[in-house]
Every structure is written in structure tokens, then in C-alpha cells.
mmCIF file of C-alpha atoms and ligand atoms in Angstrom:
data_model
loop_
_atom_site.group_PDB
_atom_site.id
_atom_site.type_symbol
_atom_site.label_atom_id
_atom_site.label_comp_id
_atom_site.label_asym_id
_atom_site.label_seq_id
_atom_site.Cartn_x
_atom_site.Cartn_y
_atom_site.Cartn_z
ATOM 1 C CA MET T 1 202.636 191.482 243.059
ATOM 2 C CA GLN T 2 206.674 192.385 242.480
ATOM 3 C CA ASP T 3 207.785 192.112 238.130
ATOM 4 C CA GLU T 4 211.258 190.497 239.425
ATOM 5 C CA PRO T 5 210.611 186.264 239.760
ATOM 6 C CA ILE T 6 211.568 185.194 244.198
ATOM 7 C CA ASP T 7 212.737 181.598 244.324
ATOM 8 C CA LYS T 8 211.550 179.396 245.466
ATOM 9 C CA GLU T 9 213.228 178.819 249.422
ATOM 10 C CA THR T 10 212.087 181.966 250.197
ATOM 11 C CA ILE T 11 208.527 182.242 249.537
ATOM 12 C CA LEU T 12 208.835 178.847 251.372
ATOM 13 C CA ASN T 13 210.275 180.786 254.471
ATOM 14 C CA GLU T 14 207.603 183.801 254.478
ATOM 15 C CA LEU T 15 205.125 181.073 253.787
ATOM 16 C CA SER T 16 206.315 178.273 256.971
ATOM 17 C CA GLU T 17 206.108 182.466 259.402
ATOM 18 C CA ILE T 18 202.957 182.354 258.584
ATOM 19 C CA HIS T 19 201.728 179.540 258.399
ATOM 20 C CA LYS T 20 202.817 179.836 262.284
ATOM 21 C CA LEU T 21 200.025 182.089 263.045
ATOM 22 C CA ASP T 22 196.958 179.333 262.564
ATOM 23 C CA TYR T 23 196.481 176.855 265.869
ATOM 24 C CA ASN T 24 197.028 173.185 264.670
ATOM 25 C CA TYR T 25 195.180 169.893 265.280
ATOM 26 C CA ALA T 26 197.553 168.013 266.134
ATOM 27 C CA ASP T 27 198.520 170.398 269.596
ATOM 28 C CA GLY T 28 195.215 168.939 271.059
ATOM 29 C CA ARG T 29 193.800 172.736 271.767
ATOM 30 C CA ILE T 30 191.190 172.985 268.905
ATOM 31 C CA LEU T 31 188.019 172.102 270.542
ATOM 32 C CA GLY T 32 185.047 174.218 269.034
ATOM 33 C CA SER T 33 185.924 172.822 265.483
ATOM 34 C CA MET T 34 184.003 170.210 263.518
ATOM 35 C CA CYS T 35 187.183 169.036 260.863
ATOM 36 C CA THR T 36 189.447 167.509 261.670
ATOM 37 C CA GLU T 37 193.785 166.403 260.662
ATOM 38 C CA ALA T 38 192.990 164.174 257.919
ATOM 39 C CA HIS T 39 194.316 161.326 257.413
ATOM 40 C CA PRO T 40 198.491 161.081 255.995
ATOM 41 C CA PHE T 41 197.278 158.684 252.803
ATOM 42 C CA ALA T 42 194.251 160.057 252.636
ATOM 43 C CA LYS T 43 196.543 163.619 251.578
ATOM 44 C CA GLU T 44 198.576 161.385 249.293
ATOM 45 C CA VAL T 45 196.330 160.214 247.370
ATOM 46 C CA TYR T 46 194.373 164.038 247.722
ATOM 47 C CA CYS T 47 197.778 164.937 245.778
ATOM 48 C CA LYS T 48 197.842 162.203 243.739
ATOM 49 C CA PHE T 49 194.537 164.385 241.904
ATOM 50 C CA LEU T 50 195.423 167.702 242.562
ATOM 51 C CA ASP T 51 194.725 168.346 238.612
ATOM 52 C CA THR T 52 191.599 166.543 237.709
ATOM 53 C CA ASN T 53 188.330 167.909 236.898
ATOM 54 C CA LEU T 54 185.095 166.759 237.731
ATOM 55 C CA GLY T 55 183.557 169.891 236.755
ATOM 56 C CA ASP T 56 184.188 168.174 233.055
ATOM 57 C CA PRO T 57 183.931 164.792 233.765
ATOM 58 C CA GLY T 58 184.222 163.536 229.909
ATOM 59 C CA LEU T 59 187.582 164.485 229.909
ATOM 60 C CA PHE T 60 188.956 162.750 233.550
ATOM 61 C CA LYS T 61 186.521 158.922 232.914
ATOM 62 C CA GLY T 62 188.690 157.134 235.576
ATOM 63 C CA THR T 63 188.072 160.054 238.925
ATOM 64 C CA LYS T 64 184.161 160.552 237.397
ATOM 65 C CA HIS T 65 184.015 156.301 238.194
ATOM 66 C CA ILE T 66 185.804 157.666 241.504
ATOM 67 C CA GLU T 67 183.510 160.097 242.357
ATOM 68 C CA GLY T 68 180.845 157.248 241.344
ATOM 69 C CA GLU T 69 181.982 154.481 243.765
ATOM 70 C CA VAL T 70 182.026 156.806 247.055
ATOM 71 C CA ILE T 71 178.307 158.182 246.803
ATOM 72 C CA LYS T 72 177.720 154.269 246.432
ATOM 73 C CA SER T 73 179.477 153.302 249.427
ATOM 74 C CA ILE T 74 177.605 156.066 251.187
ATOM 75 C CA GLY T 75 174.717 155.847 249.601
ATOM 76 C CA ASN T 76 174.960 152.143 251.156
ATOM 77 C CA LEU T 77 175.952 152.625 254.291
ATOM 78 C CA LEU T 78 172.941 155.295 253.719
ATOM 79 C CA SER T 79 170.315 151.904 253.499
ATOM 80 C CA LEU T 80 170.278 153.198 250.164
ATOM 81 C CA GLU T 81 170.514 150.617 247.389
ATOM 82 C CA ASN T 82 170.805 152.879 244.160
ATOM 83 C CA PRO T 83 172.375 156.228 245.498
ATOM 84 C CA TYR T 84 172.759 159.229 243.297
ATOM 85 C CA GLY T 85 174.800 162.197 243.827
ATOM 86 C CA ASN T 86 178.061 163.950 244.530
ATOM 87 C CA ILE T 87 181.022 164.870 246.566
ATOM 88 C CA VAL T 88 181.157 168.157 246.697
ATOM 89 C CA THR T 89 182.876 171.342 248.541
ATOM 90 C CA GLY T 90 181.349 170.153 251.614
ATOM 91 C CA GLY T 91 178.530 170.859 254.237
ATOM 92 C CA THR T 92 177.110 174.509 252.875
ATOM 93 C CA GLU T 93 177.186 173.288 249.033
ATOM 94 C CA ALA T 94 174.997 169.743 250.043
ATOM 95 C CA ASN T 95 172.418 171.590 252.484
ATOM 96 C CA ILE T 96 172.165 173.849 248.870
ATOM 97 C CA MET T 97 172.532 171.175 246.747
ATOM 98 C CA ALA T 98 169.070 169.382 248.322
ATOM 99 C CA ILE T 99 167.264 173.064 248.877
ATOM 100 C CA ARG T 100 167.995 173.890 244.952
ATOM 101 C CA ALA T 101 166.138 170.248 243.831
ATOM 102 C CA ALA T 102 163.702 170.468 246.385
ATOM 103 C CA ARG T 103 162.551 174.152 244.506
ATOM 104 C CA ASN T 104 163.587 172.616 241.069
ATOM 105 C CA HIS T 105 160.891 169.487 241.612
ATOM 106 C CA ALA T 106 158.424 171.746 243.451
ATOM 107 C CA ARG T 107 157.792 174.037 240.715
ATOM 108 C CA LYS T 108 158.111 170.941 238.470
ATOM 109 C CA TYR T 109 155.546 169.016 239.882
ATOM 110 C CA LYS T 110 153.512 170.973 242.428
ATOM 111 C CA GLY T 111 153.650 174.548 240.711
ATOM 112 C CA ILE T 112 155.002 176.197 242.720
ATOM 113 C CA VAL T 113 156.469 179.659 243.040
ATOM 114 C CA ASP T 114 157.067 181.702 247.085
ATOM 115 C CA GLY T 115 158.175 178.467 248.292
ATOM 116 C CA GLU T 116 159.066 177.725 252.234
ATOM 117 C CA ILE T 117 161.825 175.823 254.459
ATOM 118 C CA ILE T 118 160.699 174.079 257.383
ATOM 119 C CA ILE T 119 164.117 174.339 259.256
ATOM 120 C CA PRO T 120 164.722 173.743 263.428
ATOM 121 C CA ASP T 121 166.157 176.712 264.789
ATOM 122 C CA SER T 122 169.069 174.249 265.248
ATOM 123 C CA ALA T 123 169.462 173.896 262.147
ATOM 124 C CA HIS T 124 172.658 175.117 260.385
ATOM 125 C CA PHE T 125 173.614 178.680 259.310
ATOM 126 C CA SER T 126 174.109 176.982 255.547
ATOM 127 C CA PHE T 127 169.962 176.518 255.421
ATOM 128 C CA LYS T 128 170.158 180.909 255.579
ATOM 129 C CA LYS T 129 172.218 180.756 252.741
ATOM 130 C CA ALA T 130 170.413 178.313 250.398
ATOM 131 C CA ALA T 131 167.046 180.725 250.816
ATOM 132 C CA ASP T 132 168.924 183.662 250.309
ATOM 133 C CA MET T 133 170.508 182.077 246.996
ATOM 134 C CA LEU T 134 167.159 180.528 245.903
ATOM 135 C CA ASN T 135 164.218 183.094 246.871
ATOM 136 C CA LEU T 136 162.711 181.032 248.801
ATOM 137 C CA LYS T 137 160.838 181.719 253.751
ATOM 138 C CA ILE T 138 162.255 180.158 255.974
ATOM 139 C CA VAL T 139 160.152 178.394 258.197
ATOM 140 C CA GLU T 140 161.526 177.835 261.931
ATOM 141 C CA ALA T 141 160.047 175.095 263.203
ATOM 142 C CA LYS T 142 160.176 174.749 267.246
ATOM 143 C CA LEU T 143 162.519 173.035 269.359
ATOM 144 C CA ASP T 144 161.343 170.865 272.587
ATOM 145 C CA ASP T 145 162.686 171.169 275.961
ATOM 146 C CA ASP T 146 165.514 169.460 274.870
ATOM 147 C CA TYR T 147 166.660 170.967 272.107
ATOM 148 C CA LYS T 148 165.679 168.556 269.362
ATOM 149 C CA ILE T 149 162.255 169.459 266.997
ATOM 150 C CA ASN T 150 159.603 169.627 268.198
ATOM 151 C CA VAL T 151 156.841 167.788 265.878
ATOM 152 C CA GLU T 152 153.521 169.186 265.930
ATOM 153 C CA SER T 153 155.281 172.229 266.007
ATOM 154 C CA LEU T 154 156.786 171.107 263.147
ATOM 155 C CA ARG T 155 153.592 169.919 261.604
ATOM 156 C CA GLU T 156 151.732 172.971 261.837
ATOM 157 C CA ALA T 157 153.721 175.135 259.274
ATOM 158 C CA ILE T 158 153.430 172.947 257.158
ATOM 159 C CA SER T 159 151.485 175.496 253.669
ATOM 160 C CA ASP T 160 150.653 174.917 250.468
ATOM 161 C CA LYS T 161 153.721 176.495 249.763
ATOM 162 C CA THR T 162 156.158 174.178 251.575
ATOM 163 C CA VAL T 163 159.114 172.594 249.019
ATOM 164 C CA ALA T 164 160.832 171.186 251.438
ATOM 165 C CA ILE T 165 161.604 170.142 255.639
ATOM 166 C CA VAL T 166 164.879 169.061 256.690
ATOM 167 C CA ALA T 167 165.947 168.139 259.782
ATOM 168 C CA ILE T 168 169.314 167.566 262.013
ATOM 169 C CA ALA T 169 171.377 164.221 262.257
ATOM 170 C CA GLY T 170 174.201 165.605 265.240
ATOM 171 C CA THR T 171 173.102 168.961 265.328
ATOM 172 C CA THR T 172 175.900 171.582 264.460
ATOM 173 C CA GLU T 173 175.318 173.214 268.616
ATOM 174 C CA LEU T 174 174.705 169.860 270.432
ATOM 175 C CA GLY T 175 175.264 166.683 268.137
ATOM 176 C CA LEU T 176 172.286 165.030 268.764
ATOM 177 C CA ILE T 177 169.987 164.044 266.286
ATOM 178 C CA ASP T 178 165.960 165.182 265.700
ATOM 179 C CA PRO T 179 162.635 162.512 265.644
ATOM 180 C CA ILE T 180 163.121 161.480 262.124
ATOM 181 C CA GLU T 181 161.717 158.446 262.036
ATOM 182 C CA GLU T 182 157.798 161.011 262.616
ATOM 183 C CA ILE T 183 159.129 163.891 260.051
ATOM 184 C CA SER T 184 160.093 161.705 257.643
ATOM 185 C CA LYS T 185 156.357 160.017 258.348
ATOM 186 C CA ILE T 186 155.005 163.515 258.305
ATOM 187 C CA ALA T 187 156.310 164.768 254.765
ATOM 188 C CA HIS T 188 155.533 161.105 253.567
ATOM 189 C CA GLU T 189 152.146 161.479 253.951
ATOM 190 C CA ASN T 190 152.303 165.687 253.522
ATOM 191 C CA ASN T 191 154.560 164.882 250.301
ATOM 192 C CA ILE T 192 157.232 167.073 250.474
ATOM 193 C CA TYR T 193 160.900 166.800 249.820
ATOM 194 C CA PHE T 194 162.426 165.202 253.356
ATOM 195 C CA HIS T 195 165.805 166.366 253.996
ATOM 196 C CA VAL T 196 167.833 165.278 256.446
ATOM 197 C CA ASP T 197 171.473 167.237 256.890
ATOM 198 C CA ALA T 198 174.094 164.947 258.725
ATOM 199 C CA ALA T 199 176.869 166.560 258.247
ATOM 200 C CA PHE T 200 178.053 165.853 261.251
ATOM 201 C CA GLY T 201 176.002 162.919 261.868
ATOM 202 C CA GLY T 202 177.186 160.932 258.674
ATOM 203 C CA PHE T 203 180.142 159.192 259.688
ATOM 204 C CA SER T 204 179.555 157.935 262.881
ATOM 205 C CA ILE T 205 176.009 157.169 263.565
ATOM 206 C CA PRO T 206 176.031 154.429 261.059
ATOM 207 C CA PHE T 207 179.077 152.980 263.009
ATOM 208 C CA LEU T 208 177.791 153.479 266.716
ATOM 209 C CA LYS T 209 174.645 152.064 265.402
ATOM 210 C CA GLU T 210 176.158 148.583 264.818
ATOM 211 C CA ALA T 211 178.577 149.720 267.498
ATOM 212 C CA GLY T 212 175.288 148.533 269.669
ATOM 213 C CA TYR T 213 174.204 152.746 270.665
ATOM 214 C CA ASP T 214 171.478 153.279 271.147
ATOM 215 C CA LEU T 215 170.113 155.673 268.423
ATOM 216 C CA PRO T 216 167.638 156.618 265.645
ATOM 217 C CA VAL T 217 167.542 155.377 262.584
ATOM 218 C CA PHE T 218 168.058 158.645 260.719
ATOM 219 C CA ASP T 219 168.526 157.579 256.401
ATOM 220 C CA PHE T 220 167.301 155.660 253.186
ATOM 221 C CA SER T 221 165.337 153.161 255.189
ATOM 222 C CA LEU T 222 162.796 156.005 256.204
ATOM 223 C CA GLU T 223 160.586 156.454 253.145
ATOM 224 C CA GLY T 224 159.893 159.796 252.906
ATOM 225 C CA VAL T 225 163.998 160.785 252.831
ATOM 226 C CA CYS T 226 164.993 162.354 249.877
ATOM 227 C CA SER T 227 168.089 163.386 250.891
ATOM 228 C CA ILE T 228 171.412 163.200 252.559
ATOM 229 C CA THR T 229 174.111 165.345 253.714
ATOM 230 C CA VAL T 230 177.073 164.206 255.084
ATOM 231 C CA ASP T 231 180.586 165.610 256.107
ATOM 232 C CA PRO T 232 183.326 163.296 254.909
ATOM 233 C CA HIS T 233 185.973 165.911 255.943
ATOM 234 C CA LYS T 234 184.636 165.717 259.130
ATOM 235 C CA MET T 235 184.376 162.072 260.968
ATOM 236 C CA GLY T 236 185.475 160.338 258.017
ATOM 237 C CA LEU T 237 189.195 162.136 258.213
ATOM 238 C CA ALA T 238 189.283 163.012 254.728
ATOM 239 C CA PRO T 239 191.715 166.761 253.571
ATOM 240 C CA ILE T 240 189.074 170.325 252.960
ATOM 241 C CA PRO T 241 187.070 170.686 251.164
ATOM 242 C CA ALA T 242 185.243 166.516 251.569
ATOM 243 C CA GLY T 243 181.795 167.014 251.302
ATOM 244 C CA GLY T 244 178.554 164.895 250.634
ATOM 245 C CA ILE T 245 175.165 164.661 248.894
ATOM 246 C CA ILE T 246 173.105 161.715 248.759
ATOM 247 C CA PHE T 247 169.898 161.472 246.396
ATOM 248 C CA ARG T 248 167.495 159.099 246.926
ATOM 249 C CA LYS T 249 166.244 158.973 243.063
ATOM 250 C CA GLU T 250 167.717 160.832 239.239
ATOM 251 C CA GLU T 251 164.616 163.392 238.760
ATOM 252 C CA TYR T 252 166.190 164.993 241.735
ATOM 253 C CA LEU T 253 169.371 165.650 240.215
ATOM 254 C CA GLN T 254 167.551 165.987 236.676
ATOM 255 C CA VAL T 255 165.566 169.672 237.736
ATOM 256 C CA MET T 256 168.019 170.909 238.810
ATOM 257 C CA ALA T 257 170.374 170.582 235.367
ATOM 258 C CA VAL T 258 171.448 173.555 233.310
ATOM 259 C CA ASP T 259 173.332 172.881 229.850
ATOM 260 C CA SER T 260 176.462 172.915 229.862
ATOM 261 C CA PRO T 261 177.940 173.578 226.115
ATOM 262 C CA TYR T 262 181.111 173.877 226.110
ATOM 263 C CA LEU T 263 181.975 170.485 228.064
ATOM 264 C CA THR T 264 181.884 166.726 227.751
ATOM 265 C CA VAL T 265 178.898 166.098 228.879
ATOM 266 C CA LYS T 266 175.791 167.732 227.923
ATOM 267 C CA THR T 267 174.353 169.196 231.725
ATOM 268 C CA GLN T 268 175.475 170.182 234.676
ATOM 269 C CA SER T 269 173.298 169.079 238.140
ATOM 270 C CA THR T 270 176.667 171.143 240.846
ATOM 271 C CA ILE T 271 176.870 174.515 241.982
ATOM 272 C CA VAL T 272 180.107 174.907 241.271
ATOM 273 C CA GLY T 273 181.659 174.190 238.035
ATOM 274 C CA THR T 274 185.604 172.916 237.950
ATOM 275 C CA ARG T 275 185.644 170.672 240.775
ATOM 276 C CA LEU T 276 187.685 168.990 242.445
ATOM 277 C CA GLY T 277 188.604 165.080 241.282
ATOM 278 C CA ALA T 278 191.120 165.247 244.044
ATOM 279 C CA SER T 279 188.670 165.262 246.957
ATOM 280 C CA SER T 280 186.377 161.715 245.738
ATOM 281 C CA ALA T 281 190.147 160.142 245.238
ATOM 282 C CA ALA T 282 190.795 160.835 248.488
ATOM 283 C CA THR T 283 187.764 159.539 250.415
ATOM 284 C CA TYR T 284 187.514 156.918 248.049
ATOM 285 C CA ALA T 285 191.340 155.922 249.075
ATOM 286 C CA ILE T 286 189.952 156.523 253.089
ATOM 287 C CA MET T 287 186.722 154.468 253.400
ATOM 288 C CA LYS T 288 188.759 151.496 251.484
ATOM 289 C CA TYR T 289 192.190 152.017 254.839
ATOM 290 C CA PHE T 290 189.590 152.497 257.106
ATOM 291 C CA GLY T 291 186.276 149.500 256.278
ATOM 292 C CA LYS T 292 184.114 149.972 258.308
ATOM 293 C CA LYS T 293 185.170 147.977 261.161
ATOM 294 C CA GLY T 294 188.400 150.791 261.006
ATOM 295 C CA TYR T 295 185.839 153.876 260.884
ATOM 296 C CA SER T 296 183.707 151.665 264.362
ATOM 297 C CA LYS T 297 187.538 151.673 266.281
ATOM 298 C CA ILE T 298 187.075 155.972 265.509
ATOM 299 C CA ALA T 299 183.699 155.946 266.515
ATOM 300 C CA ARG T 300 183.649 154.615 269.510
ATOM 301 C CA ASN T 301 186.994 155.430 270.666
ATOM 302 C CA LEU T 302 185.424 159.532 269.973
ATOM 303 C CA MET T 303 182.674 159.220 271.757
ATOM 304 C CA ASP T 304 184.730 157.284 275.123
ATOM 305 C CA ASN T 305 186.843 160.687 274.773
ATOM 306 C CA THR T 306 183.162 162.352 275.200
ATOM 307 C CA TYR T 307 181.742 160.066 277.967
ATOM 308 C CA PHE T 308 185.599 160.528 279.671
ATOM 309 C CA LEU T 309 185.157 164.915 280.080
ATOM 310 C CA LYS T 310 181.346 163.533 280.445
ATOM 311 C CA GLU T 311 182.305 162.287 283.524
ATOM 312 C CA GLY T 312 185.587 164.458 284.226
ATOM 313 C CA LEU T 313 183.482 167.963 284.265
ATOM 314 C CA GLU T 314 180.725 166.794 286.364
ATOM 315 C CA GLU T 315 182.479 164.880 289.549
ATOM 316 C CA ILE T 316 183.886 168.637 289.334
ATOM 317 C CA GLY T 317 180.535 170.222 289.171
ATOM 318 C CA TYR T 318 179.478 171.616 286.439
ATOM 319 C CA GLU T 319 176.679 171.448 284.507
ATOM 320 C CA LEU T 320 176.026 169.612 280.678
ATOM 321 C CA VAL T 321 173.436 171.465 278.938
ATOM 322 C CA CYS T 322 171.788 167.519 277.837
ATOM 323 C CA GLU T 323 173.726 164.026 277.788
ATOM 324 C CA PRO T 324 175.423 163.963 274.168
ATOM 325 C CA GLU T 325 174.411 161.457 271.441
ATOM 326 C CA LEU T 326 177.155 161.970 269.223
ATOM 327 C CA ASN T 327 180.926 163.767 270.040
ATOM 328 C CA ILE T 328 179.974 167.263 271.593
ATOM 329 C CA LEU T 329 179.606 168.568 274.618
ATOM 330 C CA ALA T 330 177.353 171.839 275.969
ATOM 331 C CA PHE T 331 177.882 173.417 279.286
ATOM 332 C CA ASN T 332 177.800 175.883 281.967
ATOM 333 C CA HIS T 333 180.158 177.475 284.365
ATOM 334 C CA PRO T 334 178.091 177.713 287.561
ATOM 335 C CA LYS T 335 179.196 182.230 287.919
ATOM 336 C CA ILE T 336 180.349 183.558 284.812
ATOM 337 C CA GLU T 337 178.271 183.980 281.758
ATOM 338 C CA ALA T 338 179.907 180.819 278.537
ATOM 339 C CA HIS T 339 181.412 184.003 276.945
ATOM 340 C CA GLN T 340 183.917 184.624 279.242
ATOM 341 C CA PHE T 341 184.243 181.842 280.394
ATOM 342 C CA ALA T 342 185.522 181.831 276.314
ATOM 343 C CA GLU T 343 188.083 184.121 276.101
ATOM 344 C CA LYS T 344 189.405 182.545 279.591
ATOM 345 C CA LEU T 345 190.165 179.412 278.631
ATOM 346 C CA ASP T 346 191.310 181.262 275.072
ATOM 347 C CA ASN T 347 193.826 183.150 277.613
ATOM 348 C CA LEU T 348 195.184 179.437 279.110
ATOM 349 C CA GLY T 349 194.969 177.957 274.427
ATOM 350 C CA TRP T 350 192.372 176.772 274.561
ATOM 351 C CA LYS T 351 189.697 177.549 271.859
ATOM 352 C CA VAL T 352 186.579 175.987 272.536
ATOM 353 C CA SER T 353 183.340 177.898 270.955
ATOM 354 C CA VAL T 354 180.746 178.871 272.618
ATOM 355 C CA ALA T 355 177.016 177.627 271.819
ATOM 356 C CA LYS T 356 173.928 179.878 270.636
ATOM 357 C CA CYS T 357 170.636 178.298 272.120
ATOM 358 C CA PRO T 358 170.961 177.260 274.237
ATOM 359 C CA VAL T 359 174.208 179.764 275.336
ATOM 360 C CA ALA T 360 176.829 177.253 276.392
ATOM 361 C CA ILE T 361 180.798 176.151 275.736
ATOM 362 C CA ARG T 362 180.290 173.636 273.374
ATOM 363 C CA MET T 363 182.898 171.240 272.763
ATOM 364 C CA VAL T 364 183.387 168.962 269.697
ATOM 365 C CA LEU T 365 185.805 165.935 270.780
ATOM 366 C CA MET T 366 187.453 164.798 267.006
ATOM 367 C CA ASN T 367 190.428 162.858 266.398
ATOM 368 C CA HIS T 368 193.334 165.158 267.066
ATOM 369 C CA ILE T 369 192.501 165.520 270.412
ATOM 370 C CA LYS T 370 193.196 163.419 273.021
ATOM 371 C CA LYS T 371 193.014 161.755 276.526
ATOM 372 C CA SER T 372 195.940 163.131 277.624
ATOM 373 C CA HIS T 373 195.223 166.079 276.114
ATOM 374 C CA LEU T 374 191.931 165.746 278.616
ATOM 375 C CA LYS T 375 193.627 165.472 281.093
ATOM 376 C CA GLU T 376 195.273 168.734 281.702
ATOM 377 C CA LEU T 377 191.647 170.714 280.279
ATOM 378 C CA LEU T 378 190.224 168.982 283.308
ATOM 379 C CA GLU T 379 192.980 169.948 285.758
ATOM 380 C CA ASP T 380 192.169 173.990 284.341
ATOM 381 C CA LEU T 381 188.770 173.055 284.599
ATOM 382 C CA LYS T 382 189.250 172.685 288.348
ATOM 383 C CA LYS T 383 191.388 176.332 288.767
ATOM 384 C CA ILE T 384 188.430 178.029 287.168
ATOM 385 C CA TYR T 385 185.326 176.436 288.452
HETATM 386 C C1 LIG Y 401 179.575 171.238 259.463
HETATM 387 C C2 LIG Y 401 178.253 171.446 259.062
HETATM 388 C C3 LIG Y 401 177.524 171.992 257.721
HETATM 389 C C4 LIG Y 401 178.255 173.004 257.642
HETATM 390 O O1 LIG Y 401 179.503 171.798 256.559
HETATM 391 P P1 LIG Y 401 180.634 172.713 256.198
HETATM 392 O O2 LIG Y 401 181.791 171.566 255.861
HETATM 393 O O3 LIG Y 401 181.444 173.803 257.654
HETATM 394 O O4 LIG Y 401 180.442 173.661 254.909
HETATM 395 C C5 LIG Y 401 175.809 171.895 257.865
HETATM 396 N N1 LIG Y 401 175.079 171.653 258.608
HETATM 397 C C6 LIG Y 401 175.710 170.832 259.254
HETATM 398 C C7 LIG Y 401 174.892 170.553 261.239
HETATM 399 C C8 LIG Y 401 177.112 171.162 260.693
HETATM 400 O O5 LIG Y 401 178.243 169.784 261.096
#
């Protein structure tokens, strides 16, 4: 840090120069991100609540009430009347909280010390962080040819050390939904904690189902489901950071509670101490602003764009890795290896990512991608083919 103060103007100019290095969602070139530009109204509300701290809810009773209302709305959307949970920084923190709840619950009620979690190959890497921090062993369930959990392999992976089973509603790489109903039964029969990671799909599957899309059940209407992760900062159009963790029972929060001596409340179950109330307020506002009808329109529009790109790709001759279930497409070039293909697209200004399982170009059709961008993209893809 320099000794003398610098005037605002100079600082702002410097920052906007550096900011130019960042890509812009509005340019329609970011095709590999699960985040998007937040809605302007959500940003406006976010700024109004910047000083609120949900780590000390006795001082921010209003904002704590707002967080409770958001959890209730999201829980209701997921078929749970009395949900418990928190608005956290994202899917990663939500997944870590779920696994921590499962581990502590199994330790308290089953005496499991060296616990294991069963996750599919397609699971988000946040579960590796969770296992590492919580000292749990990862047991991987195999995938079927359709890249969803092989239920038999999952059944075989269960042991008397299993503290949690994880399945995914909207995988990070392909946007696919695991056979959650079957897995829920298995978890319930074996009395094992079952967590559904719907970080990506949570703000779209319920609305698509209501609009008549043929998608499987994934929520609390299945009795085995103990918790669900949902990210408002993906298809919910809330500002970053906003993740949601919803628990079926309060006891899952209680088994994580630690004493919080200097605060206005006696215990705390979240991982983070001082934490944003702005995320809760912005998510509250944007959910009210859109309502089910608004989100349904967004979700259907994203699927329309996905099918538009799919048809364009197939017309050129590209082969998709799988039929899309949500707004993610993965495909390969007949001759060029995926990473080289991604580099070619990068040189043309398209920011795509490469999936690992299977190796393929992956495009996420978020709200900032418009049909006009897709038309331009298809022109470039035609030239490369
Ligand atoms: C995005 C995502 C995560 C991680 O969420 P962050 O908000 O990036 O922490 C976890 N699981 C799934 C399925 C995701 O799509």
C-alpha cells in the first residue's frame, strides 16, 4: 500500500482498465459458465443489504426473517412444507454443509467414526473438498452408458461405514438427472442419509416439470431425500454469492451446531461466521419479482435455445454425447481432439469448456446467451467442421 491517499477518480479509472481484462456475459461469448449476469433488480436490492451480517442474527432480525422466508420458498418449491437451511455462498458450501450434517448425524446416532460417502463419477469436485475437510473416504458409484448413476453399483458400494449417498439433479458436465427415485428408496431402506445436489437444476427442473417437460422426480416428495443443494446464483439470476442448502429436519442443523459465545445467538451451524445478508435479500426479491411464471418462462427459453443449438449442430454433422435434459450440450468434432477444438473456438472468441467424462466440448446455455449469438456460433462451427 502506498503512503498517501489517492483520489477516487484515479482509483476508479485504474480499476476499470483492469476490469477490461474480464469477459462480459452480455457479449454472449461465455458458453462454459454455470453463472450468468444477475438481474438488475436483484443487484439493486443486494446493495441495500451490504452491511447486514447473518452471522449475528440477533442484530439483524429483519434480514434473518428474510433468509427464513427464502428457505421456505425454495423448500416449498422442492415439495417440503417446513424446510430448514441457509442461504450460503454457493453449491460448494451447501454440499459441504450437507456432508457435514450427514457425518455428524451418523457419528451421533450410529457411532460411525471412519465414515465413507458414496458419490457418482459425475459428482461436482466440491465433494472432494468436503471429504478432505471432514476426513471421509470417497467411494465412487459407477455410471451407466447414459452417464447416470448405475444403481446396482451404488447398492454394492454401501457398507456399514456409509454416512451419505449423493446423487445429482443436473450434473455439472452434462446437465443430466440421476435416477433419484430409485436411489431414495435404497437410502431409505438402508437408513442412510441421502443428499441431492441440484445446485444447477434446482431453479429449472421444478418449472420445466410444471410446464410439461418429462423430467424425473428429484425432490423432498421422495421420503429418502434428507437435503438438497440449490444455487440461486445460477438459473435463479441472483447475484454471486448465493447458494442454498435445504434440510428436511432441524436435527441436521442441530448436529452441526457449535457454541458461539460472543454473538447474539448461542449456537451456529453454518461453516462461515460473518456472512452476507445481501444474498438472502437479493434472492428473496428476485423470487418475488419473477414468481413461478417468470422462472418458468426463463427455463423454457433456455431449453428452446438448447434445442436450437442442438439442431444446428446436428445439421452440420456434429455428434452429441447425449440427449440434453437441461440446458447443457456436449459434443465432439469428428477429427479434432476436444481440447484442441476448444482452443480453436477460443481463438474465435468463444469461451467453452471441456468435459472430462466423457471428454467433449461442453456448452451451458445460460440466460446471457441469445439466439443471435447462437447463429454466429453455428456459422463458426460450420467453418471449422
Ligand atoms: C455449480 C455446481 C456446484 C458448485 O457450486 P458453486 O456455486 O460453484 O460452489 C456443485 N454441484 C453442482 C451440480 C453444480 O452444478
